[in-house]
PDB file of C-alpha atoms in Angstrom:
ATOM      1  CA  MET A 222       9.045  10.704   6.764  1.00 45.00           C
ATOM      2  CA  THR A 223       8.947   9.819  10.163  1.00 42.00           C
ATOM      3  CA  HIS A 224       9.163  11.177  13.222  1.00 46.00           C
ATOM      4  CA  LYS A 225      10.166  11.187  16.810  1.00 57.00           C
ATOM      5  CA  ARG A 226       6.701   9.584  18.014  1.00 61.00           C
ATOM      6  CA  ARG A 227       5.449  10.721  21.411  1.00 59.00           C
ATOM      7  CA  ILE A 228       2.120  10.544  23.910  1.00 61.00           C
ATOM      8  CA  VAL A 229       0.761  13.946  25.563  1.00 56.00           C
ATOM      9  CA  SER A 230      -2.316  11.789  27.728  1.00 43.00           C
ATOM     10  CA  ALA A 231      -4.838  13.972  29.549  1.00 46.00           C
ATOM     11  CA  VAL A 232      -5.825  12.270  32.840  1.00 36.00           C
ATOM     12  CA  ALA A 233      -7.710  14.510  35.109  1.00 32.00           C
ATOM     13  CA  LEU A 234      -6.171  15.159  38.237  1.00 26.00           C
ATOM     14  CA  THR A 235      -3.544  12.567  38.047  1.00 27.00           C
ATOM     15  CA  THR A 236       0.129  12.619  38.191  1.00 27.00           C
ATOM     16  CA  LEU A 237       1.912   9.708  36.609  1.00 27.00           C
ATOM     17  CA  ALA A 238       6.036   9.522  37.738  1.00 28.00           C
ATOM     18  CA  LEU A 239       7.234   8.852  34.135  1.00 25.00           C
ATOM     19  CA  GLY A 240       8.485  12.044  33.082  1.00 29.00           C
ATOM     20  CA  LEU A 241       5.562  14.390  33.564  1.00 27.00           C
ATOM     21  CA  THR A 242       4.750  17.829  31.137  1.00 31.00           C
ATOM     22  CA  ALA A 243       1.555  19.715  31.634  1.00 32.00           C
ATOM     23  CA  CYS A 244      -0.819  19.773  28.576  1.00 36.00           C
ATOM     24  CA  ASN A 245      -3.140  21.762  27.916  1.00 38.00           C
ATOM     25  CA  ASP A 246      -5.461  20.687  25.416  1.00 42.00           C
ATOM     26  CA  GLY A 247      -6.068  24.183  23.932  1.00 40.00           C
ATOM     27  CA  GLU A 248      -9.566  23.398  22.801  1.00 40.00           C
ATOM     28  CA  ASP A 249     -11.656  23.919  25.929  1.00 38.00           C
ATOM     29  CA  ALA A 250     -10.332  25.784  29.092  1.00 34.00           C
ATOM     30  CA  ALA A 251     -12.833  23.379  31.213  1.00 33.00           C
ATOM     31  CA  SER A 252     -10.571  20.377  30.247  1.00 36.00           C
ATOM     32  CA  THR A 253      -6.764  21.486  31.328  1.00 32.00           C
ATOM     33  CA  LYS A 254      -5.078  18.821  33.114  1.00 35.00           C
ATOM     34  CA  GLU A 255      -1.424  17.622  33.787  1.00 33.00           C
ATOM     35  CA  SER A 256      -0.448  15.134  31.376  1.00 36.00           C
ATOM     36  CA  PRO A 257       2.435  12.445  31.266  1.00 36.00           C
ATOM     37  CA  SER A 258       4.352  11.985  28.073  1.00 37.00           C
ATOM     38  CA  ALA A 259       6.317   9.346  26.478  1.00 39.00           C
ATOM     39  CA  SER A 260       8.717   9.423  23.679  1.00 36.00           C
ATOM     40  CA  ALA A 261       9.839   6.453  21.476  1.00 41.00           C
ATOM     41  CA  PRO A 262      12.803   6.375  19.200  1.00 39.00           C
ATOM     42  CA  ALA A 263      13.515   9.167  17.413  1.00 41.00           C
ATOM     43  CA  SER A 264      14.357   9.774  13.589  1.00 40.00           C
ATOM     44  CA  SER A 265      15.589  12.587  11.806  1.00 40.00           C
ATOM     45  CA  ASP A 266      13.504  14.420   9.506  1.00 41.00           C
ATOM     46  CA  PRO A 267      15.446  15.920   6.367  1.00 40.00           C
ATOM     47  CA  ALA A 268      12.606  18.174   4.892  1.00 41.00           C
ATOM     48  CA  SER A 269      12.332  19.600   7.866  1.00 40.00           C
ATOM     49  CA  SER A 270      15.838  21.075   8.341  1.00 41.00           C
ATOM     50  CA  ASP A 271      14.620  25.072   8.743  1.00 45.00           C
ATOM     51  CA  PRO A 272      13.985  25.424  13.055  1.00 42.00           C
ATOM     52  CA  GLY A 273      11.404  27.841  11.683  1.00 43.00           C
ATOM     53  CA  SER A 274       9.739  25.285  10.110  1.00 42.00           C
ATOM     54  CA  LYS A 275       8.772  23.698  13.017  1.00 41.00           C
ATOM     55  CA  SER A 276       5.450  26.271  13.890  1.00 40.00           C
ATOM     56  CA  PRO A 277       3.684  26.414  11.250  1.00 42.00           C
ATOM     57  CA  SER A 278       0.542  29.339  11.891  1.00 41.00           C
ATOM     58  CA  ALA A 279      -1.942  30.860   9.475  1.00 40.00           C
ATOM     59  CA  ASP A 280      -3.151  34.658   9.276  1.00 43.00           C
ATOM     60  CA  PRO A 281      -6.080  35.479   6.501  1.00 39.00           C
ATOM     61  CA  SER A 282      -5.738  38.675   6.976  1.00 39.00           C
ATOM     62  CA  ASP A 283      -1.995  38.332   5.150  1.00 40.00           C
ATOM     63  CA  ASP A 284      -1.942  39.395   1.260  1.00 39.00           C
ATOM     64  CA  ALA A 285      -0.677  36.235   0.309  1.00 40.00           C
ATOM     65  CA  ALA A 286      -3.310  34.261   1.767  1.00 39.00           C
ATOM     66  CA  ALA A 287      -5.703  36.162  -0.224  1.00 42.00           C
ATOM     67  CA  PRO A 288      -8.595  33.816  -1.658  1.00 45.00           C
ATOM     68  CA  ALA A 289      -7.538  31.512  -4.838  1.00 43.00           C
ATOM     69  CA  GLY A 290      -9.323  28.821  -6.241  1.00 52.00           C
ATOM     70  CA  GLY A 291     -12.686  29.394  -4.305  1.00 64.00           C
ATOM     71  CA  ASP A 292     -13.614  31.108  -1.580  1.00 90.00           C
ATOM     72  CA  VAL A 293     -11.288  31.189   1.760  1.00 96.00           C
ATOM     73  CA  ALA A 294     -13.843  28.876   4.424  1.00 97.00           C
ATOM     74  CA  ALA A 295     -14.741  30.706   7.599  1.00 97.00           C
ATOM     75  CA  PRO A 296     -14.087  30.367  10.922  1.00 96.00           C
ATOM     76  CA  GLY A 297     -15.876  27.430  12.423  1.00 95.00           C
ATOM     77  CA  THR A 298     -17.049  26.122   8.515  1.00 96.00           C
ATOM     78  CA  LYS A 299     -18.431  22.130   9.103  1.00 96.00           C
ATOM     79  CA  VAL A 300     -18.235  20.161   5.762  1.00 96.00           C
ATOM     80  CA  LYS A 301     -18.642  16.319   5.406  1.00 97.00           C
ATOM     81  CA  VAL A 302     -15.719  13.939   4.813  1.00 97.00           C
ATOM     82  CA  GLY A 303     -14.339  14.320   1.192  1.00 97.00           C
ATOM     83  CA  ASP A 304     -15.622  17.606   0.312  1.00 97.00           C
ATOM     84  CA  ARG A 305     -12.995  20.570  -0.195  1.00 97.00           C
ATOM     85  CA  ALA A 306     -12.476  23.470   2.027  1.00 97.00           C
ATOM     86  CA  VAL A 307     -10.063  26.808   1.331  1.00 97.00           C
ATOM     87  CA  VAL A 308      -7.547  27.820   3.645  1.00 97.00           C
ATOM     88  CA  PRO A 309      -4.986  29.947   4.200  1.00 96.00           C
ATOM     89  CA  PHE A 310      -2.148  28.841   5.951  1.00 96.00           C
ATOM     90  CA  THR A 311       1.507  30.047   6.897  1.00 94.00           C
ATOM     91  CA  TYR A 312       4.153  27.469   7.900  1.00 93.00           C
ATOM     92  CA  GLY A 313       7.309  28.987   9.410  1.00 90.00           C
ATOM     93  CA  THR A 314       8.332  32.683   8.739  1.00 88.00           C
ATOM     94  CA  THR A 315       8.410  32.886   5.734  1.00 89.00           C
ATOM     95  CA  LYS A 316       6.007  30.297   3.510  1.00 93.00           C
ATOM     96  CA  LYS A 317       2.585  32.047   3.331  1.00 94.00           C
ATOM     97  CA  GLY A 318      -0.621  30.509   0.819  1.00 95.00           C
ATOM     98  CA  THR A 319      -3.607  29.597   0.683  1.00 96.00           C
ATOM     99  CA  ILE A 320      -4.308  25.942   0.165  1.00 97.00           C
ATOM    100  CA  ALA A 321      -7.007  23.593  -0.580  1.00 98.00           C
ATOM    101  CA  VAL A 322      -7.915  20.365   2.206  1.00 98.00           C
ATOM    102  CA  THR A 323      -9.786  17.927   1.267  1.00 98.00           C
ATOM    103  CA  VAL A 324     -10.444  14.887   3.932  1.00 98.00           C
ATOM    104  CA  THR A 325     -10.643  11.693   2.128  1.00 98.00           C
ATOM    105  CA  ALA A 326     -11.067   9.315   4.907  1.00 98.00           C
ATOM    106  CA  ILE A 327     -11.469   9.157   8.450  1.00 98.00           C
ATOM    107  CA  GLU A 328     -10.067   5.075   9.526  1.00 97.00           C
ATOM    108  CA  LYS A 329     -10.000   3.316  12.778  1.00 97.00           C
ATOM    109  CA  GLY A 330      -7.202   1.472  13.344  1.00 96.00           C
ATOM    110  CA  ALA A 331      -6.451  -1.632  15.882  1.00 96.00           C
ATOM    111  CA  GLU A 332      -4.922  -1.230  19.599  1.00 95.00           C
ATOM    112  CA  ALA A 333      -2.018  -2.740  18.326  1.00 95.00           C
ATOM    113  CA  ASP A 334      -1.161  -0.534  15.519  1.00 96.00           C
ATOM    114  CA  MET A 335       0.301   2.090  18.921  1.00 95.00           C
ATOM    115  CA  ALA A 336       2.765  -0.372  20.292  1.00 93.00           C
ATOM    116  CA  PRO A 337       5.766   2.126  18.947  1.00 92.00           C
ATOM    117  CA  PHE A 338       4.182   4.659  21.580  1.00 92.00           C
ATOM    118  CA  GLY A 339       5.009   2.052  24.018  1.00 92.00           C
ATOM    119  CA  ALA A 340       2.687   0.908  27.496  1.00 92.00           C
ATOM    120  CA  LYS A 341       1.219   4.260  27.759  1.00 91.00           C
ATOM    121  CA  ALA A 342      -0.519   3.759  24.267  1.00 93.00           C
ATOM    122  CA  LYS A 343      -2.063   0.559  25.658  1.00 93.00           C
ATOM    123  CA  GLY A 344      -6.237   1.050  25.453  1.00 94.00           C
ATOM    124  CA  MET A 345      -5.909   3.910  22.795  1.00 96.00           C
ATOM    125  CA  THR A 346      -7.318   3.034  19.041  1.00 96.00           C
ATOM    126  CA  PRO A 347      -5.556   5.199  16.777  1.00 97.00           C
ATOM    127  CA  TYR A 348      -7.549   6.888  13.890  1.00 97.00           C
ATOM    128  CA  TYR A 349      -6.091   7.785  10.573  1.00 97.00           C
ATOM    129  CA  ILE A 350      -7.227  11.306   9.153  1.00 97.00           C
ATOM    130  CA  ARG A 351      -6.570  10.539   5.461  1.00 98.00           C
ATOM    131  CA  MET A 352      -6.098  14.167   2.955  1.00 98.00           C
ATOM    132  CA  LYS A 353      -5.459  15.643   0.056  1.00 98.00           C
ATOM    133  CA  VAL A 354      -3.752  19.353   0.211  1.00 98.00           C
ATOM    134  CA  GLU A 355      -3.455  21.253  -2.878  1.00 98.00           C
ATOM    135  CA  ASN A 356      -1.846  24.644  -2.877  1.00 98.00           C
ATOM    136  CA  VAL A 357      -4.336  27.048  -4.689  1.00 96.00           C
ATOM    137  CA  GLY A 358      -2.523  29.918  -4.012  1.00 94.00           C
ATOM    138  CA  GLY A 359       0.398  29.458  -6.086  1.00 96.00           C
ATOM    139  CA  THR A 360       3.042  30.528  -3.735  1.00 96.00           C
ATOM    140  CA  ASP A 361       6.176  28.471  -2.763  1.00 97.00           C
ATOM    141  CA  MET A 362       4.554  26.073   0.020  1.00 97.00           C
ATOM    142  CA  SER A 363       7.336  23.281  -0.466  1.00 97.00           C
ATOM    143  CA  TYR A 364       8.046  21.007   2.448  1.00 97.00           C
ATOM    144  CA  SER A 365       5.560  22.718   4.395  1.00 97.00           C
ATOM    145  CA  SER A 366       3.735  20.381   6.788  1.00 95.00           C
ATOM    146  CA  LEU A 367      -0.517  20.114   7.558  1.00 96.00           C
ATOM    147  CA  LYS A 368      -1.947  17.921  10.828  1.00 95.00           C
ATOM    148  CA  LEU A 369      -5.762  18.076  11.411  1.00 96.00           C
ATOM    149  CA  ARG A 370      -6.791  17.114  14.905  1.00 95.00           C
ATOM    150  CA  GLY A 371      -9.212  14.273  15.474  1.00 96.00           C
ATOM    151  CA  LYS A 372     -11.802  14.845  17.833  1.00 96.00           C
ATOM    152  CA  LEU A 373     -14.880  12.975  18.984  1.00 95.00           C
ATOM    153  CA  ALA A 374     -18.448  13.502  17.384  1.00 91.00           C
ATOM    154  CA  ASP A 375     -20.104  16.195  19.478  1.00 88.00           C
ATOM    155  CA  GLY A 376     -16.300  18.141  19.283  1.00 88.00           C
ATOM    156  CA  ALA A 377     -15.437  17.610  22.067  1.00 92.00           C
ATOM    157  CA  PRO A 378     -11.034  16.657  22.150  1.00 94.00           C
ATOM    158  CA  THR A 379      -9.787  13.556  22.608  1.00 94.00           C
ATOM    159  CA  GLY A 380      -7.538  13.696  25.399  1.00 91.00           C
ATOM    160  CA  VAL A 381      -4.797  12.692  23.909  1.00 92.00           C
ATOM    161  CA  ILE A 382      -2.229  14.031  21.761  1.00 88.00           C
ATOM    162  CA  LEU A 383       0.312  12.454  19.662  1.00 88.00           C
ATOM    163  CA  ILE A 384       3.162  13.680  17.758  1.00 86.00           C
ATOM    164  CA  GLY A 385       4.590  11.480  14.647  1.00 84.00           C
ATOM    165  CA  ASP A 386       3.239   9.014  13.009  1.00 87.00           C
ATOM    166  CA  LEU A 387       2.651   5.419  11.870  1.00 92.00           C
ATOM    167  CA  LYS A 388       5.018   3.720   9.355  1.00 92.00           C
ATOM    168  CA  GLY A 389       2.916   1.961   6.774  1.00 92.00           C
ATOM    169  CA  LYS A 390      -0.351   2.924   8.980  1.00 95.00           C
ATOM    170  CA  CYS A 391      -0.769   6.758   8.856  1.00 96.00           C
ATOM    171  CA  ASP A 392       2.682   8.191   7.334  1.00 95.00           C
ATOM    172  CA  SER A 393       2.921  11.916   8.015  1.00 94.00           C
ATOM    173  CA  GLU A 394       4.083  13.554   4.563  1.00 95.00           C
ATOM    174  CA  SER A 395       5.600  17.129   3.645  1.00 96.00           C
ATOM    175  CA  ALA A 396       4.963  18.731   0.566  1.00 97.00           C
ATOM    176  CA  PRO A 397       7.070  17.574  -1.868  1.00 97.00           C
ATOM    177  CA  ARG A 398       9.701  19.977  -3.067  1.00 96.00           C
ATOM    178  CA  ASP A 399       8.031  20.849  -6.151  1.00 97.00           C
ATOM    179  CA  PHE A 400       4.469  22.322  -4.569  1.00 98.00           C
ATOM    180  CA  THR A 401       5.086  25.770  -5.399  1.00 97.00           C
ATOM    181  CA  THR A 402       2.660  26.050  -8.295  1.00 97.00           C
ATOM    182  CA  LYS A 403      -0.900  26.361  -8.318  1.00 96.00           C
ATOM    183  CA  GLY A 404      -2.465  23.027  -8.745  1.00 96.00           C
ATOM    184  CA  ALA A 405       0.331  20.969  -6.980  1.00 98.00           C
ATOM    185  CA  SER A 406      -0.855  18.571  -4.372  1.00 98.00           C
ATOM    186  CA  TYR A 407       0.346  15.732  -1.975  1.00 98.00           C
ATOM    187  CA  GLU A 408      -1.695  13.287   0.188  1.00 98.00           C
ATOM    188  CA  THR A 409      -0.999  12.943   3.885  1.00 97.00           C
ATOM    189  CA  CYS A 410      -1.863  11.624   7.102  1.00 97.00           C
ATOM    190  CA  SER A 411      -2.510  12.925  10.410  1.00 96.00           C
ATOM    191  CA  LEU A 412      -2.728  10.243  13.044  1.00 96.00           C
ATOM    192  CA  SER A 413      -5.019  10.726  16.669  1.00 96.00           C
ATOM    193  CA  ALA A 414      -6.034   8.121  18.890  1.00 96.00           C
ATOM    194  CA  THR A 415      -8.743   8.086  21.786  1.00 95.00           C
ATOM    195  CA  LYS A 416      -9.263   5.834  24.650  1.00 94.00           C
ATOM    196  CA  THR A 417     -12.857   6.756  25.256  1.00 91.00           C
ATOM    197  CA  ASP A 418     -15.436   7.598  22.148  1.00 94.00           C
ATOM    198  CA  PRO A 419     -14.650   7.142  18.586  1.00 96.00           C
ATOM    199  CA  ILE A 420     -12.897   9.755  16.885  1.00 97.00           C
ATOM    200  CA  ALA A 421     -15.256  11.258  13.917  1.00 96.00           C
ATOM    201  CA  THR A 422     -14.374  14.849  13.317  1.00 97.00           C
ATOM    202  CA  ALA A 423     -11.225  16.388  11.784  1.00 97.00           C
ATOM    203  CA  SER A 424     -10.191  19.809  12.874  1.00 97.00           C
ATOM    204  CA  PHE A 425      -7.921  22.339  11.093  1.00 97.00           C
ATOM    205  CA  GLU A 426      -7.241  24.463  14.043  1.00 96.00           C
ATOM    206  CA  GLU A 427      -4.019  26.214  12.264  1.00 94.00           C
ATOM    207  CA  GLY A 428      -3.526  30.324  13.228  1.00 89.00           C
ATOM    208  CA  ASP A 429      -6.012  32.414  15.907  1.00 90.00           C
ATOM    209  CA  ALA A 430      -8.738  32.713  13.353  1.00 93.00           C
ATOM    210  CA  TYR A 431      -9.348  28.882  13.414  1.00 96.00           C
ATOM    211  CA  ARG A 432      -8.097  28.438  16.888  1.00 93.00           C
ATOM    212  CA  ASP A 433     -11.486  28.541  18.470  1.00 93.00           C
ATOM    213  CA  SER A 434     -13.755  28.254  15.720  1.00 95.00           C
ATOM    214  CA  PRO A 435     -12.074  25.526  13.327  1.00 96.00           C
ATOM    215  CA  VAL A 436     -12.998  24.327  10.141  1.00 97.00           C
ATOM    216  CA  LEU A 437     -14.510  20.271  10.626  1.00 97.00           C
ATOM    217  CA  TRP A 438     -14.872  17.865   9.043  1.00 97.00           C
ATOM    218  CA  THR A 439     -17.262  14.679  10.141  1.00 94.00           C
ATOM    219  CA  SER A 440     -17.995  11.426   8.593  1.00 84.00           C
TER     220      SER A 440
END
């Protein structure tokens, strides 16, 4: 699956001349900054024809998100890379269920890998958050997609938000058509980047309950 590639890079009190957008990283009110955005050539995504499928969120109180295949991880849970965490997940307006996420690796890439994002990616080091996603609730979650956010070792945001993936390096895959039964699984990758300290944590922040107290995988 390919995506439009875009960077929103948080730069304190700085304004660049290329198509500016304001961005609050959403993780720390003290880190609100003006942020430039950049785009690379777009390509279509056949698995995302439903406009409602663009805005995933989670609601742990929903009946479809009841514990299944293990206790649901409480907001703020911390686990190690390689561990499995069960979480409620809602995708779009109709797909709700319970999934298990296992972060299998947080891999450091090379600065040169960021070339498809253009000049604004200069000085950024990519990190590839590789994961396995399992359907443990047995509901229809076909074509849903999940993104984890990379954070620094202390849990601080990187200051960089990426939209898209790097084909052949970190492919963001949607759930397959048959991701509708208990035990179905697929593998995917979330792309993050930093200009400062290394990324050492992957963060699940979907839904109100986890937005301020995410589930964290640490390396």
